[in-house]
JSON list of C-alpha atoms in Angstrom, two decimals:
[
{"chain": "A", "resi": 1, "resn": "UNK", "atom": "CA", "xyz": [104.90, 100.67, 99.92]},
{"chain": "A", "resi": 2, "resn": "UNK", "atom": "CA", "xyz": [101.12, 101.47, 100.20]},
{"chain": "A", "resi": 3, "resn": "UNK", "atom": "CA", "xyz": [98.65, 99.08, 101.77]},
{"chain": "A", "resi": 4, "resn": "UNK", "atom": "CA", "xyz": [94.88, 99.17, 102.11]},
{"chain": "A", "resi": 5, "resn": "UNK", "atom": "CA", "xyz": [93.35, 97.05, 104.82]},
{"chain": "A", "resi": 6, "resn": "UNK", "atom": "CA", "xyz": [89.59, 96.51, 105.20]},
{"chain": "A", "resi": 7, "resn": "UNK", "atom": "CA", "xyz": [87.78, 95.56, 108.36]},
{"chain": "A", "resi": 8, "resn": "UNK", "atom": "CA", "xyz": [84.30, 95.30, 109.85]},
{"chain": "A", "resi": 9, "resn": "UNK", "atom": "CA", "xyz": [82.77, 92.55, 107.74]},
{"chain": "A", "resi": 10, "resn": "UNK", "atom": "CA", "xyz": [80.79, 89.67, 109.20]},
{"chain": "A", "resi": 11, "resn": "UNK", "atom": "CA", "xyz": [77.52, 87.89, 109.44]},
{"chain": "A", "resi": 12, "resn": "UNK", "atom": "CA", "xyz": [74.39, 89.97, 109.94]},
{"chain": "A", "resi": 13, "resn": "UNK", "atom": "CA", "xyz": [70.69, 89.32, 109.72]},
{"chain": "A", "resi": 14, "resn": "UNK", "atom": "CA", "xyz": [68.48, 90.83, 107.07]},
{"chain": "A", "resi": 15, "resn": "UNK", "atom": "CA", "xyz": [67.61, 94.40, 108.06]},
{"chain": "A", "resi": 16, "resn": "UNK", "atom": "CA", "xyz": [70.71, 94.74, 110.13]},
{"chain": "A", "resi": 17, "resn": "UNK", "atom": "CA", "xyz": [73.67, 97.12, 109.82]},
{"chain": "A", "resi": 18, "resn": "UNK", "atom": "CA", "xyz": [77.45, 96.87, 109.42]},
{"chain": "A", "resi": 19, "resn": "UNK", "atom": "CA", "xyz": [80.22, 99.48, 109.21]},
{"chain": "A", "resi": 20, "resn": "UNK", "atom": "CA", "xyz": [83.21, 98.73, 106.97]},
{"chain": "A", "resi": 21, "resn": "UNK", "atom": "CA", "xyz": [86.48, 100.53, 107.36]},
{"chain": "A", "resi": 22, "resn": "UNK", "atom": "CA", "xyz": [89.48, 100.75, 105.10]},
{"chain": "A", "resi": 23, "resn": "UNK", "atom": "CA", "xyz": [92.73, 102.30, 106.21]},
{"chain": "A", "resi": 24, "resn": "UNK", "atom": "CA", "xyz": [95.61, 103.24, 103.88]},
{"chain": "A", "resi": 25, "resn": "UNK", "atom": "CA", "xyz": [99.09, 103.14, 105.19]},
{"chain": "A", "resi": 26, "resn": "UNK", "atom": "CA", "xyz": [102.65, 103.54, 103.98]},
{"chain": "A", "resi": 27, "resn": "UNK", "atom": "CA", "xyz": [104.21, 106.28, 101.94]},
{"chain": "A", "resi": 28, "resn": "UNK", "atom": "CA", "xyz": [101.42, 108.52, 101.11]},
{"chain": "A", "resi": 29, "resn": "UNK", "atom": "CA", "xyz": [101.62, 112.13, 99.66]},
{"chain": "A", "resi": 30, "resn": "UNK", "atom": "CA", "xyz": [97.90, 112.52, 98.93]},
{"chain": "A", "resi": 31, "resn": "UNK", "atom": "CA", "xyz": [94.79, 110.48, 98.35]},
{"chain": "A", "resi": 32, "resn": "UNK", "atom": "CA", "xyz": [92.21, 111.31, 95.64]},
{"chain": "A", "resi": 33, "resn": "UNK", "atom": "CA", "xyz": [89.06, 109.35, 95.09]},
{"chain": "A", "resi": 34, "resn": "UNK", "atom": "CA", "xyz": [88.34, 106.39, 97.37]},
{"chain": "A", "resi": 35, "resn": "UNK", "atom": "CA", "xyz": [85.62, 103.71, 96.86]},
{"chain": "A", "resi": 36, "resn": "UNK", "atom": "CA", "xyz": [84.01, 100.50, 97.78]},
{"chain": "A", "resi": 37, "resn": "UNK", "atom": "CA", "xyz": [83.34, 97.61, 95.42]},
{"chain": "A", "resi": 38, "resn": "UNK", "atom": "CA", "xyz": [81.88, 94.16, 95.92]},
{"chain": "A", "resi": 39, "resn": "UNK", "atom": "CA", "xyz": [81.92, 90.75, 94.34]},
{"chain": "A", "resi": 40, "resn": "UNK", "atom": "CA", "xyz": [79.31, 88.09, 94.94]},
{"chain": "A", "resi": 41, "resn": "UNK", "atom": "CA", "xyz": [79.96, 84.41, 94.16]},
{"chain": "A", "resi": 42, "resn": "UNK", "atom": "CA", "xyz": [79.69, 83.81, 90.44]},
{"chain": "A", "resi": 43, "resn": "UNK", "atom": "CA", "xyz": [79.27, 87.48, 89.60]},
{"chain": "A", "resi": 44, "resn": "UNK", "atom": "CA", "xyz": [81.54, 90.24, 88.37]},
{"chain": "A", "resi": 45, "resn": "UNK", "atom": "CA", "xyz": [82.92, 92.86, 90.73]},
{"chain": "A", "resi": 46, "resn": "UNK", "atom": "CA", "xyz": [80.72, 95.91, 90.89]},
{"chain": "A", "resi": 47, "resn": "UNK", "atom": "CA", "xyz": [81.12, 99.46, 92.12]},
{"chain": "A", "resi": 48, "resn": "UNK", "atom": "CA", "xyz": [79.19, 100.22, 95.29]},
{"chain": "A", "resi": 49, "resn": "UNK", "atom": "CA", "xyz": [80.18, 103.81, 96.19]},
{"chain": "A", "resi": 50, "resn": "UNK", "atom": "CA", "xyz": [82.87, 106.38, 95.60]},
{"chain": "A", "resi": 51, "resn": "UNK", "atom": "CA", "xyz": [83.88, 109.54, 97.43]},
{"chain": "A", "resi": 52, "resn": "UNK", "atom": "CA", "xyz": [86.17, 112.38, 96.29]},
{"chain": "A", "resi": 53, "resn": "UNK", "atom": "CA", "xyz": [88.80, 114.02, 98.40]},
{"chain": "A", "resi": 54, "resn": "UNK", "atom": "CA", "xyz": [86.36, 116.91, 98.81]},
{"chain": "A", "resi": 55, "resn": "UNK", "atom": "CA", "xyz": [83.59, 114.62, 100.17]},
{"chain": "A", "resi": 56, "resn": "UNK", "atom": "CA", "xyz": [81.40, 114.32, 97.09]},
{"chain": "A", "resi": 57, "resn": "UNK", "atom": "CA", "xyz": [79.85, 110.80, 96.94]},
{"chain": "A", "resi": 58, "resn": "UNK", "atom": "CA", "xyz": [78.11, 108.60, 94.40]},
{"chain": "A", "resi": 59, "resn": "UNK", "atom": "CA", "xyz": [76.32, 105.30, 94.77]},
{"chain": "A", "resi": 60, "resn": "UNK", "atom": "CA", "xyz": [75.13, 102.29, 92.85]},
{"chain": "A", "resi": 61, "resn": "UNK", "atom": "CA", "xyz": [71.32, 102.37, 92.43]},
{"chain": "A", "resi": 62, "resn": "UNK", "atom": "CA", "xyz": [71.10, 99.14, 94.33]},
{"chain": "A", "resi": 63, "resn": "UNK", "atom": "CA", "xyz": [72.43, 100.66, 97.55]},
{"chain": "A", "resi": 64, "resn": "UNK", "atom": "CA", "xyz": [71.16, 104.26, 97.43]},
{"chain": "A", "resi": 65, "resn": "UNK", "atom": "CA", "xyz": [69.40, 105.27, 100.50]},
{"chain": "A", "resi": 66, "resn": "UNK", "atom": "CA", "xyz": [70.80, 102.31, 102.49]},
{"chain": "A", "resi": 67, "resn": "UNK", "atom": "CA", "xyz": [74.58, 102.72, 102.33]},
{"chain": "A", "resi": 68, "resn": "UNK", "atom": "CA", "xyz": [76.61, 105.76, 103.23]},
{"chain": "A", "resi": 69, "resn": "UNK", "atom": "CA", "xyz": [80.24, 106.30, 102.26]},
{"chain": "A", "resi": 70, "resn": "UNK", "atom": "CA", "xyz": [82.46, 108.66, 104.19]},
{"chain": "A", "resi": 71, "resn": "UNK", "atom": "CA", "xyz": [86.18, 109.40, 104.79]},
{"chain": "A", "resi": 72, "resn": "UNK", "atom": "CA", "xyz": [88.50, 110.77, 107.39]},
{"chain": "A", "resi": 73, "resn": "UNK", "atom": "CA", "xyz": [91.32, 112.44, 105.51]},
{"chain": "A", "resi": 74, "resn": "UNK", "atom": "CA", "xyz": [93.44, 112.76, 108.63]},
{"chain": "A", "resi": 75, "resn": "UNK", "atom": "CA", "xyz": [93.33, 109.07, 109.20]},
{"chain": "A", "resi": 76, "resn": "UNK", "atom": "CA", "xyz": [93.57, 108.10, 105.48]},
{"chain": "A", "resi": 77, "resn": "UNK", "atom": "CA", "xyz": [90.48, 106.04, 106.03]},
{"chain": "A", "resi": 78, "resn": "UNK", "atom": "CA", "xyz": [87.27, 105.42, 104.12]},
{"chain": "A", "resi": 79, "resn": "UNK", "atom": "CA", "xyz": [84.08, 104.01, 105.74]},
{"chain": "A", "resi": 80, "resn": "UNK", "atom": "CA", "xyz": [80.98, 102.32, 104.38]},
{"chain": "A", "resi": 81, "resn": "UNK", "atom": "CA", "xyz": [77.87, 102.40, 106.64]},
{"chain": "A", "resi": 82, "resn": "UNK", "atom": "CA", "xyz": [75.55, 99.68, 105.45]},
{"chain": "A", "resi": 83, "resn": "UNK", "atom": "CA", "xyz": [71.90, 99.75, 106.82]},
{"chain": "A", "resi": 84, "resn": "UNK", "atom": "CA", "xyz": [68.84, 97.78, 105.92]},
{"chain": "A", "resi": 85, "resn": "UNK", "atom": "CA", "xyz": [70.98, 95.02, 104.60]},
{"chain": "A", "resi": 86, "resn": "UNK", "atom": "CA", "xyz": [69.54, 92.38, 102.24]},
{"chain": "A", "resi": 87, "resn": "UNK", "atom": "CA", "xyz": [70.71, 88.82, 101.38]},
{"chain": "A", "resi": 88, "resn": "UNK", "atom": "CA", "xyz": [71.62, 90.10, 97.94]},
{"chain": "A", "resi": 89, "resn": "UNK", "atom": "CA", "xyz": [74.24, 92.41, 99.57]},
{"chain": "A", "resi": 90, "resn": "UNK", "atom": "CA", "xyz": [76.20, 89.27, 100.46]},
{"chain": "A", "resi": 91, "resn": "UNK", "atom": "CA", "xyz": [79.63, 89.62, 98.82]},
{"chain": "A", "resi": 92, "resn": "UNK", "atom": "CA", "xyz": [83.29, 90.22, 99.40]},
{"chain": "A", "resi": 93, "resn": "UNK", "atom": "CA", "xyz": [83.71, 94.02, 99.76]},
{"chain": "A", "resi": 94, "resn": "UNK", "atom": "CA", "xyz": [86.90, 95.65, 98.50]},
{"chain": "A", "resi": 95, "resn": "UNK", "atom": "CA", "xyz": [88.11, 99.22, 98.92]},
{"chain": "A", "resi": 96, "resn": "UNK", "atom": "CA", "xyz": [90.35, 101.09, 96.55]},
{"chain": "A", "resi": 97, "resn": "UNK", "atom": "CA", "xyz": [92.07, 104.46, 96.55]},
{"chain": "A", "resi": 98, "resn": "UNK", "atom": "CA", "xyz": [94.00, 106.66, 94.08]},
{"chain": "A", "resi": 99, "resn": "UNK", "atom": "CA", "xyz": [97.07, 107.51, 96.00]},
{"chain": "A", "resi": 100, "resn": "UNK", "atom": "CA", "xyz": [100.13, 109.62, 95.16]},
{"chain": "A", "resi": 101, "resn": "UNK", "atom": "CA", "xyz": [103.20, 108.28, 97.01]},
{"chain": "A", "resi": 102, "resn": "UNK", "atom": "CA", "xyz": [105.01, 111.60, 96.45]},
{"chain": "A", "resi": 103, "resn": "UNK", "atom": "CA", "xyz": [104.46, 114.90, 94.74]},
{"chain": "A", "resi": 104, "resn": "UNK", "atom": "CA", "xyz": [106.40, 113.72, 91.58]},
{"chain": "A", "resi": 105, "resn": "UNK", "atom": "CA", "xyz": [104.24, 110.74, 90.71]},
{"chain": "A", "resi": 106, "resn": "UNK", "atom": "CA", "xyz": [100.78, 110.59, 89.39]},
{"chain": "A", "resi": 107, "resn": "UNK", "atom": "CA", "xyz": [98.02, 108.80, 91.45]},
{"chain": "A", "resi": 108, "resn": "UNK", "atom": "CA", "xyz": [97.92, 105.07, 91.25]},
{"chain": "A", "resi": 109, "resn": "UNK", "atom": "CA", "xyz": [94.99, 102.78, 92.07]},
{"chain": "A", "resi": 110, "resn": "UNK", "atom": "CA", "xyz": [95.51, 100.60, 95.09]},
{"chain": "A", "resi": 111, "resn": "UNK", "atom": "CA", "xyz": [93.22, 97.90, 96.35]},
{"chain": "A", "resi": 112, "resn": "UNK", "atom": "CA", "xyz": [92.65, 96.08, 99.63]},
{"chain": "A", "resi": 113, "resn": "UNK", "atom": "CA", "xyz": [92.29, 92.28, 99.98]},
{"chain": "A", "resi": 114, "resn": "UNK", "atom": "CA", "xyz": [88.58, 92.36, 100.76]},
{"chain": "A", "resi": 115, "resn": "UNK", "atom": "CA", "xyz": [86.31, 91.57, 103.71]},
{"chain": "A", "resi": 116, "resn": "UNK", "atom": "CA", "xyz": [83.38, 89.15, 103.70]},
{"chain": "A", "resi": 117, "resn": "UNK", "atom": "CA", "xyz": [79.88, 90.39, 104.30]},
{"chain": "A", "resi": 118, "resn": "UNK", "atom": "CA", "xyz": [77.12, 87.77, 104.74]},
{"chain": "A", "resi": 119, "resn": "UNK", "atom": "CA", "xyz": [73.47, 88.69, 105.18]},
{"chain": "A", "resi": 120, "resn": "UNK", "atom": "CA", "xyz": [71.50, 85.73, 106.27]},
{"chain": "A", "resi": 121, "resn": "UNK", "atom": "CA", "xyz": [68.92, 84.70, 108.90]}
]
């Protein structure tokens, strides 16, 4: 059984910063790509950032230059450093990861339950 658990969300003023964490646990052989997505009220879920196992990252245009994704492979954890936050960044943030539970199975996409980020004065 594999679980992803996000943490670090909360209420922050515009211009502030937050750091989200997402830890994978359970039976894990390897983790490929990891990512962060978000869903604002009344909107579709959108991709925020992704990072490969080798550390190559990619970002949505709306967060480039403000958000930084990173990972600690030893801890099976992915992070999202969010700076210069704007009210339009308000959403539930979800992490996902492509995880192989053993060497005989292909990677499967796992998701966390989300953490709320609210940017408001």
